[in-house]
Coordinates of C-alpha atoms in Angstrom, one line a residue:
Chain A
M1 CA 12.3 11.6 23.2
A2 CA 13.6 12.4 19.9
Y3 CA 15.0 9.0 17.1
D4 CA 19.0 9.4 17.1
Y5 CA 20.1 9.5 13.4
A6 CA 22.7 7.9 13.7
P7 CA 25.4 7.9 10.6
F8 CA 26.0 4.7 8.7
P9 CA 29.8 4.4 7.4
Y10 CA 31.6 4.7 5.0
V11 CA 33.8 2.6 3.4
P12 CA 35.8 3.2 -0.2
P13 CA 34.2 1.1 -2.4
T14 CA 36.8 -1.6 -4.7
G15 CA 35.8 0.1 -7.6
L16 CA 37.7 3.2 -7.7
T17 CA 40.7 1.7 -7.5
A18 CA 40.5 -1.9 -9.5
P19 CA 37.2 -2.5 -11.3
E20 CA 34.9 -4.8 -9.0
G21 CA 34.0 -7.4 -12.1
R22 CA 30.2 -7.0 -12.7
H23 CA 27.3 -7.4 -10.5
P24 CA 23.9 -9.8 -10.7
V25 CA 22.1 -6.8 -9.1
V26 CA 22.5 -3.7 -8.6
I27 CA 20.1 -2.0 -6.2
V28 CA 20.2 2.7 -6.2
G29 CA 19.0 3.3 -2.7
A30 CA 18.2 2.5 0.4
G31 CA 15.4 3.1 1.8
P32 CA 12.5 1.2 2.4
I33 CA 12.2 -0.4 -1.0
G34 CA 15.8 -1.1 -2.5
L35 CA 17.0 -2.7 0.9
A36 CA 13.9 -5.5 1.2
M37 CA 14.8 -5.3 -2.8
A38 CA 18.4 -7.2 -1.4
I39 CA 17.2 -9.1 1.3
D40 CA 14.9 -10.8 -0.8
L41 CA 16.6 -11.4 -3.1
A42 CA 19.6 -12.9 -0.4
Q43 CA 17.3 -14.7 1.1
H44 CA 16.7 -16.2 -2.7
D45 CA 21.2 -16.7 -2.4
V46 CA 21.0 -13.4 -5.0
K47 CA 24.4 -10.5 -4.3
S48 CA 23.2 -6.7 -4.8
V49 CA 25.7 -3.9 -4.3
V50 CA 23.8 -1.6 -2.7
L51 CA 24.2 2.1 -3.3
D52 CA 22.8 5.8 -2.3
D53 CA 23.7 8.9 -1.7
N54 CA 23.3 9.5 1.2
N55 CA 24.2 7.7 4.9
V56 CA 22.2 7.9 7.8
V57 CA 18.0 7.1 8.0
S58 CA 14.4 8.5 6.8
V59 CA 14.8 11.7 8.2
G60 CA 11.2 12.0 9.9
S61 CA 8.8 9.1 10.4
R62 CA 7.6 9.5 7.2
A63 CA 6.0 6.5 6.2
I64 CA 4.0 5.6 9.4
C65 CA 1.1 2.9 7.9
W66 CA 1.9 -0.4 8.0
A67 CA -0.3 -3.2 6.4
K68 CA -1.3 -6.6 7.2
R69 CA 0.2 -7.6 3.7
T70 CA 3.6 -5.8 4.0
L71 CA 3.8 -7.0 8.2
E72 CA 3.6 -10.8 6.3
I73 CA 6.4 -9.9 3.3
F74 CA 8.5 -8.3 6.5
D75 CA 7.7 -11.5 8.5
R76 CA 9.3 -13.7 5.2
L77 CA 12.4 -10.8 4.9
G78 CA 12.9 -11.3 8.8
V79 CA 12.1 -8.4 10.2
G80 CA 8.4 -8.7 10.9
E81 CA 7.9 -10.0 14.4
R82 CA 10.2 -6.2 15.8
M83 CA 7.9 -4.2 13.6
L84 CA 5.5 -5.8 15.6
E85 CA 7.1 -5.4 18.7
K86 CA 8.0 -1.6 18.1
G87 CA 5.1 0.0 16.1
V88 CA 1.5 0.9 17.5
T89 CA -1.4 -1.8 16.3
W90 CA -3.7 -0.5 15.5
K91 CA -7.6 -1.4 13.1
V92 CA -10.3 0.5 14.4
G93 CA -10.9 4.4 11.9
R94 CA -13.4 7.0 13.3
Q95 CA -14.5 9.7 11.0
F96 CA -15.6 12.8 12.5
H97 CA -18.1 15.5 10.6
G98 CA -17.0 18.5 13.1
A99 CA -16.7 17.6 16.7
K100 CA -19.7 14.8 15.4
E101 CA -18.7 10.7 15.5
V102 CA -20.2 9.4 12.6
Y103 CA -18.7 6.7 11.4
S104 CA -16.7 4.3 12.5
F105 CA -14.4 1.5 10.7
D106 CA -13.0 -2.3 11.7
L107 CA -10.2 -3.7 9.8
L108 CA -10.3 -6.4 11.5
P109 CA -12.8 -8.3 12.5
E110 CA -11.7 -11.6 13.1
P111 CA -9.0 -13.4 15.0
G112 CA -6.3 -15.8 13.6
H113 CA -3.5 -13.7 12.0
K114 CA -0.5 -13.2 12.6
Y115 CA -0.3 -10.2 12.0
P116 CA -3.5 -6.5 12.1
A117 CA -4.5 -5.1 10.1
F118 CA -2.3 -2.0 10.7
I119 CA 1.3 -1.4 12.3
N120 CA 2.4 2.1 12.7
L121 CA 5.7 2.8 12.9
Q122 CA 8.0 5.5 11.7
Q123 CA 10.2 5.1 8.3
Y124 CA 13.1 5.3 10.1
Y125 CA 12.6 2.6 12.4
V126 CA 11.5 0.2 9.1
E127 CA 15.2 2.4 7.4
Q128 CA 16.7 0.7 10.5
Y129 CA 15.1 -2.7 11.1
L130 CA 16.0 -3.4 8.2
V131 CA 19.5 -2.3 7.3
E132 CA 20.9 -3.9 10.4
R133 CA 18.9 -7.2 8.5
A134 CA 20.8 -6.5 5.7
Q135 CA 24.0 -6.7 7.2
E136 CA 23.0 -10.1 8.5
F137 CA 23.8 -10.9 4.7
P138 CA 27.8 -9.8 5.0
G139 CA 28.4 -12.5 1.7
L140 CA 26.1 -10.9 -0.7
I141 CA 25.1 -8.0 0.7
D142 CA 27.5 -4.8 -0.8
L143 CA 26.1 -2.0 1.2
R144 CA 27.1 1.7 0.1
F145 CA 26.4 4.4 1.7
L146 CA 27.5 8.1 0.6
N147 CA 28.0 5.9 -3.5
K148 CA 25.4 8.6 -5.8
V149 CA 25.0 7.5 -9.3
T150 CA 25.3 10.4 -11.6
D151 CA 24.6 8.2 -14.7
H152 CA 23.7 4.5 -16.4
T153 CA 23.9 3.2 -19.7
D154 CA 22.2 0.0 -20.9
H155 CA 24.4 -1.3 -22.8
G156 CA 21.4 -4.7 -23.8
T157 CA 23.0 -7.3 -21.6
Y158 CA 24.0 -5.7 -19.3
V159 CA 23.8 -2.2 -16.9
E160 CA 26.8 0.4 -16.4
L161 CA 26.9 3.2 -14.1
T162 CA 28.8 6.2 -12.8
V163 CA 29.2 6.8 -9.2
E164 CA 30.1 9.4 -7.3
T165 CA 32.0 9.6 -4.1
P166 CA 33.6 11.5 -1.2
D167 CA 36.5 9.9 -2.7
G168 CA 35.8 10.7 -6.4
T169 CA 34.0 8.8 -9.1
Y170 CA 34.3 5.0 -10.3
A171 CA 32.2 3.3 -12.8
L172 CA 30.2 -0.2 -12.1
E173 CA 28.5 -2.8 -14.6
A174 CA 25.2 -5.0 -13.2
D175 CA 23.0 -8.0 -14.9
Y176 CA 20.6 -5.6 -13.7
Y177 CA 19.7 -2.6 -12.4
I178 CA 16.9 -1.7 -10.0
A179 CA 15.9 2.2 -9.2
C180 CA 14.7 2.4 -5.7
E181 CA 15.1 5.8 -5.2
G182 CA 11.7 7.1 -4.3
A183 CA 9.3 9.7 -5.9
G184 CA 12.1 12.2 -7.4
S185 CA 14.2 8.5 -9.3
P186 CA 16.3 10.5 -11.2
T187 CA 17.0 6.9 -12.9
R188 CA 13.2 7.4 -14.3
K189 CA 14.7 11.4 -15.4
R190 CA 18.0 10.5 -16.9
M191 CA 15.3 8.0 -18.3
E192 CA 13.5 11.3 -20.0
L193 CA 10.3 8.2 -19.3
A194 CA 7.3 9.9 -19.0
F195 CA 5.8 9.9 -15.4
E196 CA 2.0 10.8 -15.7
G197 CA -1.7 10.6 -13.5
Q198 CA -2.7 13.7 -11.1
T199 CA -1.6 16.9 -8.6
F200 CA -4.3 17.6 -6.6
E201 CA -4.3 21.6 -5.4
E202 CA -4.9 21.5 -2.6
H203 CA -1.7 21.5 0.7
F204 CA -1.0 18.7 3.8
L205 CA 0.8 19.9 6.6
I206 CA 2.4 17.0 8.4
V207 CA 3.3 17.2 11.8
D208 CA 4.6 15.2 14.2
V209 CA 4.1 15.8 17.9
E210 CA 6.1 13.7 20.6
M211 CA 3.1 14.6 24.5
E212 CA 2.7 12.4 27.6
T213 CA -0.7 13.1 27.0
S214 CA -2.8 11.2 24.7
P215 CA -5.0 13.8 22.2
F216 CA -6.6 10.6 21.9
G217 CA -8.5 11.4 25.7
D218 CA -10.1 8.8 27.4
H219 CA -9.5 6.6 24.6
D220 CA -6.4 4.8 25.4
T221 CA -7.2 2.1 22.1
P222 CA -4.9 3.9 19.4
E223 CA -6.9 4.0 16.2
R224 CA -7.3 6.8 13.4
W225 CA -9.5 9.6 13.6
F226 CA -10.2 11.6 11.0
W227 CA -12.0 15.0 10.7
F228 CA -13.6 16.7 8.0
A229 CA -14.5 19.7 9.4
P230 CA -12.9 19.7 12.4
P231 CA -14.0 22.1 15.5
F232 CA -10.0 22.6 16.0
H233 CA -8.5 24.0 12.2
N234 CA -10.2 25.5 10.3
G235 CA -9.6 23.8 6.5
Q236 CA -12.1 20.8 4.6
S237 CA -9.5 18.0 6.8
A238 CA -7.4 17.0 9.4
L239 CA -6.1 13.2 10.5
L240 CA -4.9 11.7 13.7
H241 CA -2.7 9.1 14.4
K242 CA -0.6 6.6 16.6
Q243 CA 3.6 6.1 16.8
P244 CA 5.9 4.4 18.8
D245 CA 7.9 6.4 21.5
N246 CA 4.5 8.9 21.9
I247 CA 4.5 10.6 19.1
Y248 CA 1.4 11.8 16.9
R249 CA 1.0 12.3 13.8
I250 CA -1.3 15.1 12.7
D251 CA -2.4 15.8 8.9
L252 CA -4.1 19.4 8.6
Q253 CA -5.5 19.9 4.8
L254 CA -4.2 24.2 4.6
G255 CA -5.9 24.5 1.0
P256 CA -5.1 25.6 -2.3
E257 CA -3.6 29.5 -1.4
T258 CA -0.1 27.6 0.8
D259 CA 2.6 29.4 0.4
P260 CA 4.6 25.8 1.9
K261 CA 7.5 27.4 3.0
E262 CA 5.9 30.0 5.5
E263 CA 3.6 27.1 6.6
A264 CA 6.6 24.3 7.8
T265 CA 7.4 27.4 10.0
E266 CA 7.0 27.1 14.2
A267 CA 5.0 29.4 14.4
R268 CA 2.5 29.0 12.5
V269 CA 2.2 25.2 13.1
I270 CA 2.6 25.5 16.9
P271 CA -1.4 27.7 16.8
R272 CA -2.4 25.2 15.4
I273 CA -1.4 22.1 17.4
K274 CA -2.1 24.1 20.6
A275 CA -5.7 24.2 19.0
I276 CA -5.8 21.0 18.4
V277 CA -4.1 19.0 22.3
G278 CA -4.8 23.0 23.8
D279 CA -2.7 23.6 27.0
T280 CA -0.7 20.4 27.1
P281 CA 2.6 20.4 25.8
F282 CA 3.6 18.7 23.2
R283 CA 7.2 19.0 21.2
L284 CA 7.4 19.5 17.2
D285 CA 9.3 16.5 16.0
W286 CA 9.5 17.0 12.8
M287 CA 7.4 18.6 9.5
S288 CA 6.3 19.0 6.3
V289 CA 4.0 20.4 4.0
Y290 CA 3.6 18.8 0.6
K291 CA 0.2 18.7 -1.8
F292 CA -0.8 15.1 -3.3
R293 CA 0.0 13.4 -6.5
C294 CA -0.7 10.4 -7.7
A295 CA 1.6 8.8 -10.7
K296 CA 2.9 6.4 -12.4
L297 CA 5.8 5.4 -14.8
E298 CA 3.6 3.0 -18.0
R299 CA 5.9 0.6 -17.7
F300 CA 7.8 -1.2 -14.4
V301 CA 10.9 -3.0 -16.4
H302 CA 12.6 -1.3 -19.2
N303 CA 15.4 -4.3 -20.4
R304 CA 17.6 -4.0 -17.7
V305 CA 16.3 -1.3 -15.1
L306 CA 13.3 -2.5 -13.0
F307 CA 11.4 0.6 -11.3
V308 CA 10.0 -0.7 -7.3
G309 CA 8.0 1.2 -5.4
D310 CA 7.7 5.7 -5.8
S311 CA 10.1 5.4 -8.6
A312 CA 7.9 3.2 -9.9
H313 CA 4.6 5.2 -9.3
V314 CA 3.4 7.3 -6.1
V315 CA -0.4 8.2 -5.1
S316 CA -1.1 10.8 -2.2
P317 CA -1.2 9.6 0.9
F318 CA -4.5 8.4 3.7
G319 CA -5.1 5.6 1.8
A320 CA -1.4 3.4 3.1
R321 CA -0.9 2.4 -0.7
G322 CA 2.9 3.9 -0.8
G323 CA 5.3 1.8 0.7
N324 CA 2.7 -0.8 1.2
G325 CA 2.7 -0.7 -2.4
G326 CA 6.7 -0.4 -2.7
I327 CA 6.6 -3.5 -0.6
Q328 CA 4.6 -6.2 -2.7
D329 CA 6.8 -5.0 -5.7
V330 CA 9.6 -5.9 -4.0
D331 CA 7.5 -9.1 -2.9
N332 CA 6.1 -9.3 -6.6
L333 CA 10.3 -9.0 -7.7
G334 CA 12.3 -11.4 -5.4
W335 CA 11.7 -14.5 -6.6
K336 CA 10.9 -13.5 -10.2
L337 CA 14.8 -12.0 -11.0
A338 CA 17.1 -15.1 -8.4
S339 CA 14.4 -17.3 -10.2
V340 CA 16.0 -15.5 -13.5
L341 CA 19.6 -15.4 -12.2
Q342 CA 19.9 -19.2 -11.2
G343 CA 18.3 -19.9 -14.4
D344 CA 15.1 -21.2 -12.6
A345 CA 12.5 -19.7 -15.3
P346 CA 13.5 -17.6 -18.7
A347 CA 14.5 -13.8 -18.8
T348 CA 11.2 -13.1 -19.6
L349 CA 9.1 -13.2 -16.4
L350 CA 10.4 -10.5 -15.6
E351 CA 7.6 -9.3 -17.4
T352 CA 4.5 -10.1 -15.9
Y353 CA 7.4 -8.0 -13.0
N354 CA 5.8 -5.7 -15.0
E355 CA 1.8 -7.1 -15.3
E356 CA 1.1 -8.4 -11.9
R357 CA 2.4 -4.3 -10.8
T358 CA 1.5 -2.3 -12.6
H359 CA -1.8 -4.4 -12.4
G360 CA -1.6 -3.4 -8.6
S361 CA -0.5 0.4 -8.6
A362 CA -3.2 1.2 -10.4
E363 CA -6.1 0.3 -8.4
N364 CA -4.0 2.0 -5.9
I365 CA -4.0 5.0 -7.6
L366 CA -7.5 4.6 -8.0
N367 CA -8.7 4.6 -4.7
S368 CA -6.9 7.5 -3.5
A369 CA -7.2 9.1 -6.5
R370 CA -11.2 9.1 -5.2
A371 CA -9.8 9.2 -1.4
T372 CA -8.0 12.6 -2.3
N373 CA -11.1 14.9 -4.9
F374 CA -13.4 13.2 -1.7
M375 CA -11.7 14.8 0.7
T376 CA -10.9 18.1 -1.8
P377 CA -14.3 18.8 -3.5
K378 CA -12.5 21.2 -6.7
S379 CA -15.7 22.9 -6.5
P380 CA -18.9 24.3 -4.9
I381 CA -20.1 21.2 -6.3
E382 CA -18.3 18.8 -4.9
A383 CA -18.2 20.1 -2.0
L384 CA -22.2 20.1 -2.2
F385 CA -22.5 16.5 -2.4
R386 CA -19.6 15.5 0.3
D387 CA -21.3 17.4 2.8
E388 CA -24.2 16.2 2.2
V389 CA -23.4 12.9 2.4
L390 CA -21.6 13.7 5.6
N391 CA -25.2 14.5 6.9
L392 CA -26.6 11.6 5.6
A393 CA -24.1 9.4 7.1
S394 CA -25.2 10.4 10.9
D395 CA -29.3 8.7 10.1
H396 CA -28.3 6.6 7.5
P397 CA -25.8 3.4 6.3
F398 CA -25.3 3.4 3.2
A399 CA -24.3 7.1 3.1
R400 CA -21.5 6.4 5.9
K401 CA -20.0 3.9 3.1
L402 CA -19.9 7.1 0.3
I403 CA -17.5 8.5 2.9
N404 CA -13.2 8.3 2.0
S405 CA -11.0 9.2 4.2
G406 CA -9.0 7.4 2.1
R407 CA -9.7 3.1 0.7
L408 CA -6.8 1.3 4.3
S409 CA -4.1 -0.9 0.8
N410 CA -5.5 -3.9 0.5
P411 CA -2.9 -6.3 -0.4
C412 CA -3.1 -7.2 -4.2
S413 CA -4.6 -9.7 -6.1
L414 CA -3.5 -10.9 -9.1
E415 CA -5.8 -13.5 -10.5
G416 CA -6.6 -13.4 -14.4
K417 CA -3.3 -13.1 -14.6
S418 CA -0.8 -14.7 -17.1
L419 CA 1.0 -16.4 -14.0
Q420 CA -1.6 -17.7 -12.9
T421 CA -4.0 -21.5 -13.3
P422 CA -7.6 -20.0 -13.2
G423 CA -9.3 -22.7 -11.5
D424 CA -12.4 -22.6 -8.6
A425 CA -11.4 -22.8 -5.1
P426 CA -12.5 -20.6 -1.9
Q427 CA -8.9 -19.6 -1.6
H428 CA -8.8 -18.2 -5.9
P429 CA -5.0 -18.1 -8.0
G430 CA -3.3 -14.5 -7.7
W431 CA -4.7 -13.9 -3.7
P432 CA -2.6 -13.8 -1.7
L433 CA -2.0 -16.2 1.0
M434 CA -4.7 -15.8 3.7
D435 CA -3.2 -16.2 6.9
A436 CA -4.3 -19.0 9.9
P437 CA -2.9 -19.8 13.2
L438 CA -1.4 -24.2 13.3
V439 CA 0.0 -26.1 15.5
G440 CA 3.2 -28.2 14.7
P441 CA 6.2 -29.7 16.0
N442 CA 8.0 -27.0 17.8
G443 CA 4.4 -26.0 18.4
Q444 CA 1.9 -23.0 17.9
T445 CA 3.5 -21.5 14.8
W446 CA 1.5 -19.6 11.6
L447 CA 1.6 -20.5 7.4
V448 CA 2.1 -17.0 6.7
A449 CA 5.2 -18.3 9.0
E450 CA 5.7 -21.7 7.0
T451 CA 5.4 -20.5 3.7
K452 CA 8.1 -19.0 2.8
G453 CA 10.0 -17.8 -0.7
Q454 CA 9.1 -20.9 -2.1
F455 CA 6.9 -22.7 -3.8
T456 CA 4.7 -24.2 -1.6
L457 CA 2.3 -26.7 -2.5
L458 CA -1.0 -26.8 -0.1
G459 CA -2.7 -29.9 0.9
F460 CA -5.6 -31.0 3.8
G461 CA -6.1 -35.2 5.7
Q462 CA -4.7 -38.0 4.4
T463 CA -3.9 -36.3 0.7
A464 CA -0.9 -37.4 -0.3
L465 CA 0.7 -34.3 -2.2
P466 CA 2.8 -35.9 -4.9
E467 CA 6.7 -34.8 -4.9
I468 CA 7.9 -32.1 -7.6
T469 CA 11.3 -30.8 -8.5
G470 CA 11.3 -27.5 -6.6
I471 CA 8.1 -27.3 -5.2
A472 CA 7.8 -27.5 -0.8
R473 CA 5.7 -29.6 0.1
L474 CA 2.8 -28.8 3.6
G475 CA -0.3 -30.3 4.7
I476 CA -2.9 -29.2 7.0
N477 CA -4.4 -31.9 9.4
G478 CA -2.8 -34.7 7.9
Q479 CA 1.0 -37.3 8.3
H480 CA 3.2 -37.8 6.1
D481 CA 7.1 -37.4 5.2
Y482 CA 5.9 -33.5 4.9
P483 CA 6.2 -31.6 7.1
C484 CA 2.5 -31.3 7.8
F485 CA 0.4 -28.9 10.5
D486 CA -2.6 -29.2 12.7
D487 CA -5.6 -26.9 12.5
I488 CA -6.1 -26.8 16.1
E489 CA -8.9 -23.9 16.1
G490 CA -10.1 -24.7 12.4
H491 CA -9.7 -21.3 11.0
A492 CA -7.2 -23.0 7.7
A493 CA -10.0 -26.0 6.3
Q494 CA -12.7 -22.4 6.8
R495 CA -10.2 -20.6 5.1
Y496 CA -8.9 -23.3 2.6
G497 CA -12.0 -25.9 1.8
A498 CA -10.6 -28.9 2.9
D499 CA -10.7 -30.6 -0.6
H500 CA -8.5 -28.5 -2.3
I501 CA -4.7 -28.1 -3.0
Y502 CA -3.3 -24.9 -3.3
L503 CA 0.2 -23.9 -5.0
I504 CA 1.5 -20.7 -4.0
R505 CA 4.4 -18.7 -5.4
P506 CA 7.3 -17.7 -3.3
D507 CA 5.8 -14.4 -2.2
G508 CA 2.6 -16.1 -1.1
H509 CA 0.2 -15.3 -3.6
I510 CA -1.9 -18.5 -5.6
C511 CA -1.3 -19.5 -8.0
A512 CA -3.3 -22.8 -9.0
A513 CA -6.2 -24.7 -6.4
F514 CA -7.1 -28.3 -7.4
R515 CA -9.1 -31.2 -6.8
S516 CA -7.2 -33.9 -6.1
P517 CA -2.8 -34.2 -5.9
E518 CA -2.5 -34.8 -10.6
P519 CA 1.7 -34.9 -10.6
K520 CA 1.0 -33.4 -14.3
E521 CA -2.1 -30.8 -13.5
I522 CA 0.6 -30.0 -10.6
Q523 CA 4.0 -29.0 -12.7
A524 CA 1.8 -27.1 -15.0
A525 CA 0.7 -25.0 -13.2
Y526 CA 3.8 -24.2 -11.2
D527 CA 5.8 -24.6 -15.1
R528 CA 3.7 -21.7 -15.7
A529 CA 3.9 -19.3 -13.0
R530 CA 7.2 -19.2 -13.9
G531 CA 6.7 -18.3 -17.4
I532 CA 8.1 -21.6 -18.8
N533 CA 5.4 -22.2 -21.8
A534 CA 4.1 -25.5 -22.1
Chain B
M1 CA -32.7 1.7 -17.1
I2 CA -36.0 2.1 -17.8
L3 CA -36.3 5.5 -19.9
K4 CA -40.2 4.8 -20.8
D5 CA -43.2 5.7 -18.2
N6 CA -42.3 4.0 -15.1
L7 CA -44.7 5.6 -12.3
G8 CA -47.7 4.9 -14.2
P9 CA -51.1 6.7 -12.9
D10 CA -49.0 8.9 -10.2
G11 CA -46.0 10.2 -12.7
D12 CA -48.2 14.1 -11.7
A13 CA -48.2 12.9 -8.2
F14 CA -44.4 12.4 -7.5
Y15 CA -43.5 15.6 -9.8
N16 CA -45.6 17.9 -7.3
A17 CA -44.6 16.6 -4.3
L18 CA -40.8 17.2 -5.6
M19 CA -41.7 20.6 -5.9
D20 CA -43.4 20.3 -2.2
A21 CA -40.5 19.5 -0.5
H22 CA -37.9 22.3 -2.4
E23 CA -41.3 24.7 -1.6
G24 CA -39.8 27.4 0.8
R25 CA -36.2 26.6 0.1
D26 CA -33.7 29.4 -0.9
E27 CA -31.6 27.7 -4.4
S28 CA -28.8 26.6 -1.6
E29 CA -31.4 24.9 -0.2
S30 CA -32.2 23.7 -2.7
H31 CA -29.9 21.7 -4.6
A32 CA -28.4 20.5 -1.2
L33 CA -32.0 18.9 -1.4
N34 CA -31.7 17.6 -4.2
A35 CA -27.8 15.8 -3.8
R36 CA -29.2 14.0 -1.3
L37 CA -32.2 12.9 -3.7
V38 CA -29.5 11.6 -5.7
L39 CA -27.5 10.2 -3.2
M40 CA -30.3 8.2 -1.6
M41 CA -31.6 6.8 -5.1
A42 CA -28.7 5.7 -6.0
N43 CA -28.4 3.9 -3.0
Q44 CA -32.1 2.6 -4.2
I45 CA -30.9 1.7 -7.0
G46 CA -27.9 -0.1 -6.0
D47 CA -26.7 -0.6 -9.9
L48 CA -24.2 0.7 -10.6
E49 CA -24.4 -0.2 -14.2
V50 CA -27.4 1.4 -14.2
L51 CA -26.8 4.6 -12.5
R52 CA -23.8 5.1 -15.2
S53 CA -26.3 4.8 -18.3
L54 CA -28.3 6.9 -15.9
L55 CA -26.3 9.3 -15.1
E56 CA -24.0 9.2 -18.7
I57 CA -27.6 9.6 -20.6
A58 CA -28.8 13.0 -18.2
A59 CA -25.7 14.3 -18.9
A60 CA -25.6 14.3 -23.1
T61 CA -29.4 15.8 -23.0
P62 CA -28.8 19.1 -24.4
Q63 CA -29.3 22.0 -21.8
K64 CA -32.3 24.6 -22.9
Q65 CA -30.9 27.6 -24.5
D66 CA -32.5 30.7 -23.5

């Protein structure tokens, strides 16, 4: 059944008739990034206005692969469990050369995590869930559909916007302006900021088909299947994913000499799908032809204008690093902007959003560009090396590791960045929180679910954690006057080492580790993590 | 990275074994064999820094002009 694209209501904004007063935050774009941004800020008690020139969710499935780290962030934002329930869980990827399987990988081989390595879920569902979640904050999130930003000016201490609606144009002012408009970001273009990188010449066809019979054949478990030189398609590569509602994503590489308009037609697409699924009945749900591109802004912070998600950086797909990278931006910026607006941290803390997320996006671009280079050889010699890697892979394990059909999104490490206090522990300062199952007064829970949205000190056993203003405490295998949980299965102690104390940031990254509960050291690390210089 | 002799008395034997491996192959088959060899040898060396130095020196070595 095709998704019902019900439009969101347009309400004429107050600004059309009277000045609105200055808003703390305006978010431009109500895609997954803008919506998640608004929810994150609302959970930190920060009001925002979300403007979108459209009034429906994403047309077409677009971003479908949501990584474990993203689901953990969405858990904090209150939509993780709903996404997990609806999504198709998978963790195994199989790679074929021709008809022959050469290598498979398991992305989450160990138990003891609330969320799986990946789920597949159409972007329209993600946006729908996020809109519905945002509507749970009527006093904090002001969602305005059919509100198109046509101009903005940064006045140094605030930003002024011009917004077009079906009823005319109005002006808005905000302390901070967050651009979450996607790859084509009009804000970026208005500011004439360089968006530099690499465009790949190959065209890819992306098709969603609905069918009752699984194209995975006897394989009941949904997986990620990738073909080099597929037997059913005269091209370099093909990819197959399962989505909810019996929708299957098929990506086919078409080569550089392609007319994108001609290819994105039923007449051309149906025979290509029939070559894969044979006579099995199917319905075309959505299709698009695109080129790969990797590019980023040099800086994501431009005084009062902040860039988040695809408006700051784009990567080629096949690594699930676009949407997942953007959600990590949100996670990184939310608590920092809230701290700055609420006077808990200096405005310079925002500069560390730039530091940490330009690093994260550079890592995503590096990985995506490498995968794309492998998948789309640019010369006969590149094709030769690629083919010989695939040849050797049948018999030799080392070559299987070189096959690159996308290095799937991993959580970004912020180790060595300025907010982290260097330290020696099994989980390094800078790493995102590794999940573990816990048992508490309300039964079974998870570490990622108990350390949400605030600075938290994590300790084990009888070591009493000191009380420090602004820091929550969480004990494992101990009894103290703060929330304590039991590590029945032993995963937490094994992952964290029971003789360490960790300070966790509101975005779930570890920012310091200690051997003993020394309040002065903990306070210093806490200040450092908020950009406060001692 | 080792650029002084490391094969010792086996240099001639290796060189001839390499030529033998290419014997009877046309140019494209030889290229494919070389590609496989490079990949396998890289894995055998297993040290990115050494491999980068080798690539750099090989790439910087001028080609003989006719």
